[in-house]
Coordinates of C-alpha atoms in Angstrom, one line a residue:
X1283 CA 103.4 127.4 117.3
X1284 CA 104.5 125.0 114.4
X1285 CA 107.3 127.1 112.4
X1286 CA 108.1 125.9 109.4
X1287 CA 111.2 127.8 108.5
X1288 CA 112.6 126.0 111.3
X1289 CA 113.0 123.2 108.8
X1290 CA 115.5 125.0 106.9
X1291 CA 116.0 128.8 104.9
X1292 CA 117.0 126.7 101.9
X1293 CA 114.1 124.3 101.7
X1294 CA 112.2 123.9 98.7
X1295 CA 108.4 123.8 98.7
X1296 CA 108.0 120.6 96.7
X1297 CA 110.5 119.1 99.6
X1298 CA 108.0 120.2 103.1
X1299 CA 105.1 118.1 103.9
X1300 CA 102.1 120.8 105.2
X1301 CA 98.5 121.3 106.6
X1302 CA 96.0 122.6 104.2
X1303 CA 92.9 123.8 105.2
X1304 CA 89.7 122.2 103.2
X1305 CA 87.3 124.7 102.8
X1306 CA 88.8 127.5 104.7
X1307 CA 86.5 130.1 105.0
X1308 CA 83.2 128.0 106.4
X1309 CA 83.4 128.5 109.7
X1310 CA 79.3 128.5 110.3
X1311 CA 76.2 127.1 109.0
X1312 CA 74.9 123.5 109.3
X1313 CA 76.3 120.2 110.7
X1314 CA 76.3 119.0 107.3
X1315 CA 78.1 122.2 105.7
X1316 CA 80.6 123.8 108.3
X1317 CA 84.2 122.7 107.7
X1318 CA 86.1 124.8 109.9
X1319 CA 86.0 126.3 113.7
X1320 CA 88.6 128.9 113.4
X1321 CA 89.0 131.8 111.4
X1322 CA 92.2 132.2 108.8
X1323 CA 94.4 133.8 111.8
X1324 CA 94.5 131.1 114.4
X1325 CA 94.0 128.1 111.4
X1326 CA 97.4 129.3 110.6
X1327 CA 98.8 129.6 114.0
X1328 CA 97.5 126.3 114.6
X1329 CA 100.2 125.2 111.8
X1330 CA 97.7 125.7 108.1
X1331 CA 100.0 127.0 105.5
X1332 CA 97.8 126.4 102.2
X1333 CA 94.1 127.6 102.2
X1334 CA 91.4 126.5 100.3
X1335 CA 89.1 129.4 99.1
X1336 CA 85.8 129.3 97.5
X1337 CA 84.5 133.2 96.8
X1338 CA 81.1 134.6 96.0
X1339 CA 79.5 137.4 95.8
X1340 CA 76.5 137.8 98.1
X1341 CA 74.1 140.3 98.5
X1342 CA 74.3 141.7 102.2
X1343 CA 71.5 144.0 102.6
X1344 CA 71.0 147.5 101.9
X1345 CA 71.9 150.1 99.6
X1346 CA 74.4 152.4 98.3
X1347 CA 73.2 155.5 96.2
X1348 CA 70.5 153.2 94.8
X1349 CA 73.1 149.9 94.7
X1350 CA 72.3 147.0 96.0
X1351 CA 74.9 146.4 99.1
X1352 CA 77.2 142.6 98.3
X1353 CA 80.3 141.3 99.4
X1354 CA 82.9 138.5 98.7
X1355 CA 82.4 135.2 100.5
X1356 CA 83.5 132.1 101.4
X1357 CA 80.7 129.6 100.1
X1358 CA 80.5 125.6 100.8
X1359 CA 77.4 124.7 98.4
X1360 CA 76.8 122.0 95.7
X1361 CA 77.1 123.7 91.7
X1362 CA 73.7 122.6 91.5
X1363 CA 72.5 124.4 94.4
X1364 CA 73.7 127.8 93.3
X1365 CA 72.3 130.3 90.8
X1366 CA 74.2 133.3 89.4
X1367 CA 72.9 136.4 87.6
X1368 CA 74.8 139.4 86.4
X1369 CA 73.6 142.6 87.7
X1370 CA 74.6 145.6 89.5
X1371 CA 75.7 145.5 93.1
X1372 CA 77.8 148.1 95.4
X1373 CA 80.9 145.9 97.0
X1374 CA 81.5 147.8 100.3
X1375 CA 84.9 146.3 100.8
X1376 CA 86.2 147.8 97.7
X1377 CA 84.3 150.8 97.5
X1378 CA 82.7 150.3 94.0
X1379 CA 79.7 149.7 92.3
X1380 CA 79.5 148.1 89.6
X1381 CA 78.4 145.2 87.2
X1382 CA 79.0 141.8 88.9
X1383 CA 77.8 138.1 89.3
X1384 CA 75.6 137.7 92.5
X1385 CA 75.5 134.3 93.6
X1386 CA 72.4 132.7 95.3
X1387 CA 72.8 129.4 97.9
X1388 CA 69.6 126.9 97.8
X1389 CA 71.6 124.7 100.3
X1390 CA 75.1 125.0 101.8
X1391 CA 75.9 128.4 103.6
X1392 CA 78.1 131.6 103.2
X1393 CA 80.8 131.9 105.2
X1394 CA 83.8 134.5 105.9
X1395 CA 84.1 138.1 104.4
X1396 CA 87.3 137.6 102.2
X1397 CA 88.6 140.8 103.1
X1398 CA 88.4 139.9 106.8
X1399 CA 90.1 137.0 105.5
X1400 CA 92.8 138.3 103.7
X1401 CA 93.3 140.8 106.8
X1402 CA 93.9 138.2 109.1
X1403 CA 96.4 136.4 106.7
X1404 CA 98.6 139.8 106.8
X1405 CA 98.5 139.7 110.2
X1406 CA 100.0 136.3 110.7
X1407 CA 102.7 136.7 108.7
X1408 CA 103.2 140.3 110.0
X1409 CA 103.5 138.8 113.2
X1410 CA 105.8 136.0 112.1
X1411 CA 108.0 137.2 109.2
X1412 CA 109.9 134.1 109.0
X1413 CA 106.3 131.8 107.7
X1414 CA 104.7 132.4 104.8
X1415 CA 100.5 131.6 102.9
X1416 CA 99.1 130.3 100.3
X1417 CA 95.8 130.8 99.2
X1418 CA 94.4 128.7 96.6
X1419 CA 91.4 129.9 94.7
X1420 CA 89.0 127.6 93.5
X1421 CA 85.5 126.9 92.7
X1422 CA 85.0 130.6 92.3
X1423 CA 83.1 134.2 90.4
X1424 CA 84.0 137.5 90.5
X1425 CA 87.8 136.6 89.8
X1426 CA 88.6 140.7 89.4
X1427 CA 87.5 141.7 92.2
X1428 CA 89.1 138.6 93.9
X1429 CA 92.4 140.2 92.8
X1430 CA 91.9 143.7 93.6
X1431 CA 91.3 142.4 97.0
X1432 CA 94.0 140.5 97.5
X1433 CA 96.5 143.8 96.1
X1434 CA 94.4 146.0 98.6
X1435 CA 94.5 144.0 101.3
X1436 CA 97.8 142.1 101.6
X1437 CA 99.4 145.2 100.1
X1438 CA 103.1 144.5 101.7
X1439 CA 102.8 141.0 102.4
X1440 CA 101.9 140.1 99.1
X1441 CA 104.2 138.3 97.1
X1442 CA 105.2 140.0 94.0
X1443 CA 108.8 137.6 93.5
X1444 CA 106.7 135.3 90.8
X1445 CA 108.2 132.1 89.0
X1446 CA 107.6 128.7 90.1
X1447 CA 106.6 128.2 92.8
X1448 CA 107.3 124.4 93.3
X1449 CA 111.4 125.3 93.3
X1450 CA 111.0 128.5 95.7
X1451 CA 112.5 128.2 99.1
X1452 CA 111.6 128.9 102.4
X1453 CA 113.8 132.0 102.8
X1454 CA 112.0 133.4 99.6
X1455 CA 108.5 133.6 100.5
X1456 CA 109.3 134.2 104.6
X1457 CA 106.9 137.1 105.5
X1458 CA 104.4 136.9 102.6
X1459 CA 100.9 135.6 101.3
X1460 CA 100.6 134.0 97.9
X1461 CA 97.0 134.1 96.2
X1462 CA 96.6 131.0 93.8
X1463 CA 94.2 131.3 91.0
X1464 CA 93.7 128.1 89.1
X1465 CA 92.7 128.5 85.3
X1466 CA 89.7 129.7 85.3
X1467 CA 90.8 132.6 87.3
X1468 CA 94.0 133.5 85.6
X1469 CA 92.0 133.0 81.9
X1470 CA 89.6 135.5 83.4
X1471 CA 92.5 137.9 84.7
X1472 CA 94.0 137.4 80.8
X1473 CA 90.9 138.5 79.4
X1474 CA 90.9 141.4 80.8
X1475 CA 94.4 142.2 80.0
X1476 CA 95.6 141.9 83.9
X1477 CA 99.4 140.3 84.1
X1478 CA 98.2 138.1 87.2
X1479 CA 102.1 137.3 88.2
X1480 CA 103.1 141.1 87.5
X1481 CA 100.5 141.8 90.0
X1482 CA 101.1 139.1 92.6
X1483 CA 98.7 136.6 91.5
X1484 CA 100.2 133.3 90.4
X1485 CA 98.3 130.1 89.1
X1486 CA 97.7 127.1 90.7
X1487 CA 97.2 123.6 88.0
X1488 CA 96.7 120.0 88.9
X1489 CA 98.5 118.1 86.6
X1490 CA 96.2 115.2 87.1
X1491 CA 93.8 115.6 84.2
X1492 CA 96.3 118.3 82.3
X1493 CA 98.0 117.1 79.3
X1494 CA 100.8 119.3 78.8
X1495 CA 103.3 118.0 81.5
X1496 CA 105.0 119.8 84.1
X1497 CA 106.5 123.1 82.8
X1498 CA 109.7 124.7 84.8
X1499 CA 108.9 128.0 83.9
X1500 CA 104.9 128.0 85.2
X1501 CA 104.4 130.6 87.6
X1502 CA 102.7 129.3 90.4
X1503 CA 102.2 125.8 92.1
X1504 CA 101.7 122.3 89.8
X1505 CA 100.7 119.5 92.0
X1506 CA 99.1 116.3 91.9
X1507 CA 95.6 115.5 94.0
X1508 CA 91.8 115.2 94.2
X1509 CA 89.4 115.4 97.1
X1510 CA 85.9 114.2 97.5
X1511 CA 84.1 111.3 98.0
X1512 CA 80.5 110.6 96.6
X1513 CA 77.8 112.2 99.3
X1514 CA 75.5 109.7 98.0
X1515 CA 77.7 106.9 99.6
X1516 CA 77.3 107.8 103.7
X1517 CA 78.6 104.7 104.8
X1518 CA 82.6 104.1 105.8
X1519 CA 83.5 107.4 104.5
X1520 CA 87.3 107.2 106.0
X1521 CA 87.4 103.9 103.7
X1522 CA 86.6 105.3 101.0
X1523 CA 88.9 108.2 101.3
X1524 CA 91.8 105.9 102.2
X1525 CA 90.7 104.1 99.0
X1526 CA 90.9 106.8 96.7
X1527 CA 93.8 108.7 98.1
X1528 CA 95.9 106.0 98.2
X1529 CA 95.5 105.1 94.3
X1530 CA 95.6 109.4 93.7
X1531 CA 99.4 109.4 95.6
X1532 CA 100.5 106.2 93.9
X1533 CA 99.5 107.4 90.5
X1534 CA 101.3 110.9 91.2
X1535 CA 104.5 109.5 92.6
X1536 CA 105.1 108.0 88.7
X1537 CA 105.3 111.6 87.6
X1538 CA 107.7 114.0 87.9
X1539 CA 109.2 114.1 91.0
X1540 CA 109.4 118.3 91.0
X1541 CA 105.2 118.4 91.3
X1542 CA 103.5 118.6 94.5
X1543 CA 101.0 116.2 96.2
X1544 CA 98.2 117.3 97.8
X1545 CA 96.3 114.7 99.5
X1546 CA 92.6 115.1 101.4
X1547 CA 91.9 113.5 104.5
X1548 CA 88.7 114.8 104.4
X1549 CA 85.0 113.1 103.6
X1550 CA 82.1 114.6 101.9
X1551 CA 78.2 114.0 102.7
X1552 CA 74.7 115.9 102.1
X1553 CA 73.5 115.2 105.7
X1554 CA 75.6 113.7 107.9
X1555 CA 77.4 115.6 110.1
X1556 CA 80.8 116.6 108.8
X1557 CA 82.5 117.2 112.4
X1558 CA 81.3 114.3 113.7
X1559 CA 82.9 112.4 110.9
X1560 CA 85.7 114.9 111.1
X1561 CA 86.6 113.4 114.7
X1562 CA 86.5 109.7 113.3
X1563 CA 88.9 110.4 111.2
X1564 CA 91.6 111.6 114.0
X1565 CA 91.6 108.6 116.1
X1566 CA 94.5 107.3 116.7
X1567 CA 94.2 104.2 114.2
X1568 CA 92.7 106.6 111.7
X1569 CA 95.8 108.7 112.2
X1570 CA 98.0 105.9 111.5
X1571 CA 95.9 105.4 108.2
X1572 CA 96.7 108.8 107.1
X1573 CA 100.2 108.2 107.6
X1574 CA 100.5 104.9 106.1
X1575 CA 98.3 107.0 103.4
X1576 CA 100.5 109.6 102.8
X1577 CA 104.0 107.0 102.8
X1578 CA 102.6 105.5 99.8
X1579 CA 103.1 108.4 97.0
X1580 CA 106.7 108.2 98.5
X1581 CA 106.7 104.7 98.5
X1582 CA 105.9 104.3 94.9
X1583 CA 108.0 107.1 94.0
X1584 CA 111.4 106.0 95.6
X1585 CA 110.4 102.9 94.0
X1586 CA 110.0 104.1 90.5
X1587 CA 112.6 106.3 90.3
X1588 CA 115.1 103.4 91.7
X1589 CA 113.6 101.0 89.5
X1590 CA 114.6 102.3 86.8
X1591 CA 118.1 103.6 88.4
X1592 CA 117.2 107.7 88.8
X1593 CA 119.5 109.5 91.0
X1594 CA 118.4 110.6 94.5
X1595 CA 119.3 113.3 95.5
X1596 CA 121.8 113.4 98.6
X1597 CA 121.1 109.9 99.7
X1598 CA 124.7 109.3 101.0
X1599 CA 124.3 112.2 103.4
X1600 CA 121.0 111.1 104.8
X1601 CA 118.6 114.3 103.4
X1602 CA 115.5 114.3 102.0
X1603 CA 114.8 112.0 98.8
X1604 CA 113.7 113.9 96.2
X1605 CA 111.2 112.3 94.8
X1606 CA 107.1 113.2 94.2
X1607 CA 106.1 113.7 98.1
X1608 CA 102.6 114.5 99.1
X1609 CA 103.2 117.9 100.4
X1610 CA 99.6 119.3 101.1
X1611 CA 97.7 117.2 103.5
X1612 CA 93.6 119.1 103.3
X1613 CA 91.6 118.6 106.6
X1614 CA 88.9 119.8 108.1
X1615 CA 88.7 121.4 111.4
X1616 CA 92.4 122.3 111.6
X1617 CA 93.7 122.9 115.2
X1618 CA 97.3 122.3 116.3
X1619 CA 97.1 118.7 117.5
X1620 CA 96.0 117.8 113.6
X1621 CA 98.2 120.1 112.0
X1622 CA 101.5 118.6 114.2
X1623 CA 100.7 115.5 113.4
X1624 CA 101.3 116.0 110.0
X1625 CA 104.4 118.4 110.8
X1626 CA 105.9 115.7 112.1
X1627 CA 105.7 113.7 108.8
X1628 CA 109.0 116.1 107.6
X1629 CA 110.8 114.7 109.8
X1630 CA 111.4 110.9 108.7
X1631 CA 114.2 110.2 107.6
X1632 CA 115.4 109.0 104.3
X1633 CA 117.3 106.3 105.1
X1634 CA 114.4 105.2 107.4
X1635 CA 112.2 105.4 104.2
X1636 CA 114.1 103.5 102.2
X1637 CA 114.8 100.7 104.2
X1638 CA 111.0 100.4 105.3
X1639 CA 110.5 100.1 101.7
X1640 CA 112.7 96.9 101.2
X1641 CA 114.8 99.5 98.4
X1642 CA 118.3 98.6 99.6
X1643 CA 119.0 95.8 97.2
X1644 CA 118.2 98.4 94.0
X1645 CA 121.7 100.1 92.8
X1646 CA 120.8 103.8 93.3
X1647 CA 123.3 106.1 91.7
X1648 CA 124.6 109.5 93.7
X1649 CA 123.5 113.1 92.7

């Protein structure tokens, strides 16, 4: 099994490259809709460390003293395919009934219970107190109740040490999940007068489109990325991606060097299938792609920063540069030949970097 801790105690998040699961939780429905063949337990053991949640509430079938029976769910749908109406519904995981918003699919699918999610997260890093989860929330309704599951069900393995996230080492979250609530989720938490760090959720804010820079005392994860392609272009879909990747990481390597990349290797279509496409995208020259992909928002990085003479850090003792690195690389269908492959981009070298990159000649000044 892929440990990261073996990469160092001391290691910073914003400094480890790692697999991210693209729609977690979609482990069913259609060719055209399932992203995933593993549930949350063996996607990590396969090496995910950074899960990408989508929750709904859907109505399950029967009743509870006159309620309506729903549960929290994974969904994979287009915005325009789902309809939400506030009403009253009994959530059997949490043992209430109460006023929520029920979410109906006209295309896509369901997927995992969260609690069963959120169960099998505990038990991986039950199992293996040295690793550690993240669990980025996204996309989603109900965001109370999302929290009041994750408290209930990660109860000792979930991370209460807040602050940012970006700076925390390895030997700080060994052992623990981290839920990830991205605006929308933390506004809704504020509202409501719930502290999400005092509770264990933190927030999660891609600095791409936000206009207030990056923020050393934001609690939570800032990084820099976008998925998707257009499903109404079917054709040479790992082109595309490459194309629009490529320009995300260059972009986010003239940034700050503290925020996190997160690049997708992942494509998006209404019909087509997405496994089938899925395996395209791991042949071997697609795999070099990806890397070539992922060197760039280093590349561009390493360059800027010695362009205009920054200090990098450690250089004369050959460790890691630190500058922006794409650190969360999404895919679909994680297994452990997919997620190695990306494991193994942690360990290149610096000095091997910045000699590919033609970067000897620029005066680069000592930490």
């Amino acid at each position: 099994m892929i440990e990261y801790y073996d990469l160092g105690p001391d290691k910073k998040l914003n400094e480890i490259v790692m697999a991210g699961s693209h729609d977690a939780g979609i482990t069913g429905g259609g060719s055209n809709v399932q992203t995933q063949d593993r549930d949350i337990y063996e996607q990590a053991k396969a090496g995910v460390r950074i899960f990408d949640l989508r929750i709904a509430l859907a109505t399950t079938g029967g009743t509870h003293d006159g309620a309506k029976l729903a549960e929290l769910k994974a969904f994979h749908a287009d915005k325009k395919l789902v309809s939400n109406r506030t009403t009253t519904r009994h959530v059997g995981s949490l043992g209430t009934t109460q006023q929520v918003e029920r979410s109906k699919l006209r295309g896509g699918a369901f997927g995992m219970n969260l609690s069963n999610m959120l169960t099998q997260a505990k038990r991986f890093v039950d199992e293996n107190p040295n690793e550690f989860l993240l669990l980025k929330f996204d996309k989603s309704t109900n965001w109370l109740l999302i929290a009041e599951a994750c408290v209930n069900y990660l109860d000792s393995a979930l991370y209460t040490g807040g602050g940012n996230l970006n700076t925390k080492t390895l030997r700080d979250l060994r052992g623990k999940v981290v839920p990830l609530f991205v605006e929308s989720g933390m506004q809704a938490l504020r509202s409501a007068n719930v502290n999400g760090p005092g509770i264990g959720i933190l927030g999660i804010k891609n600095m791409k489109d936000d206009k207030g820079g990056y923020n050393d005392r934001y609690e939570g994860i800032q990084y820099y990325g976008k998925g998707g392609t257009s499903p109404f272009s079917p054709f040479k879909k790992t082109k595309q991606n490459v194309t629009k990747q490529s320009d995300l990481m260059k972009k986010g390597g003239q940034g700050n060097p503290a925020v996190m990349g997160m690049m997708y290797w992942t494509s998006t279509g209404l019909f087509e299938s997405i496994k089938d496409r899925n395996d395209g995208m791991w042949t071997q020259p697609n795999v070099d792609k990806l890397k070539r992909m992922w060197s760039q928002g280093l590349e561009q990085a390493i360059q800027d920063r010695a362009g205009k003479y920054a200090q990098i850090n450690g250089f004369g003792g050959g460790q890691r540069l630190k500058a922006f690195l794409p650190n969360f690389v999404m895919i679909d269908f994680a297994d452990p030949t997919k997620c190695g492959e990306i494991f193994e981009l942690n360990t290149t070298p610096v000095t091997v970097m910045v000699d590919a990159f033609g970067l000897g000649q620029h005066r680069i000044r000592q930490a």
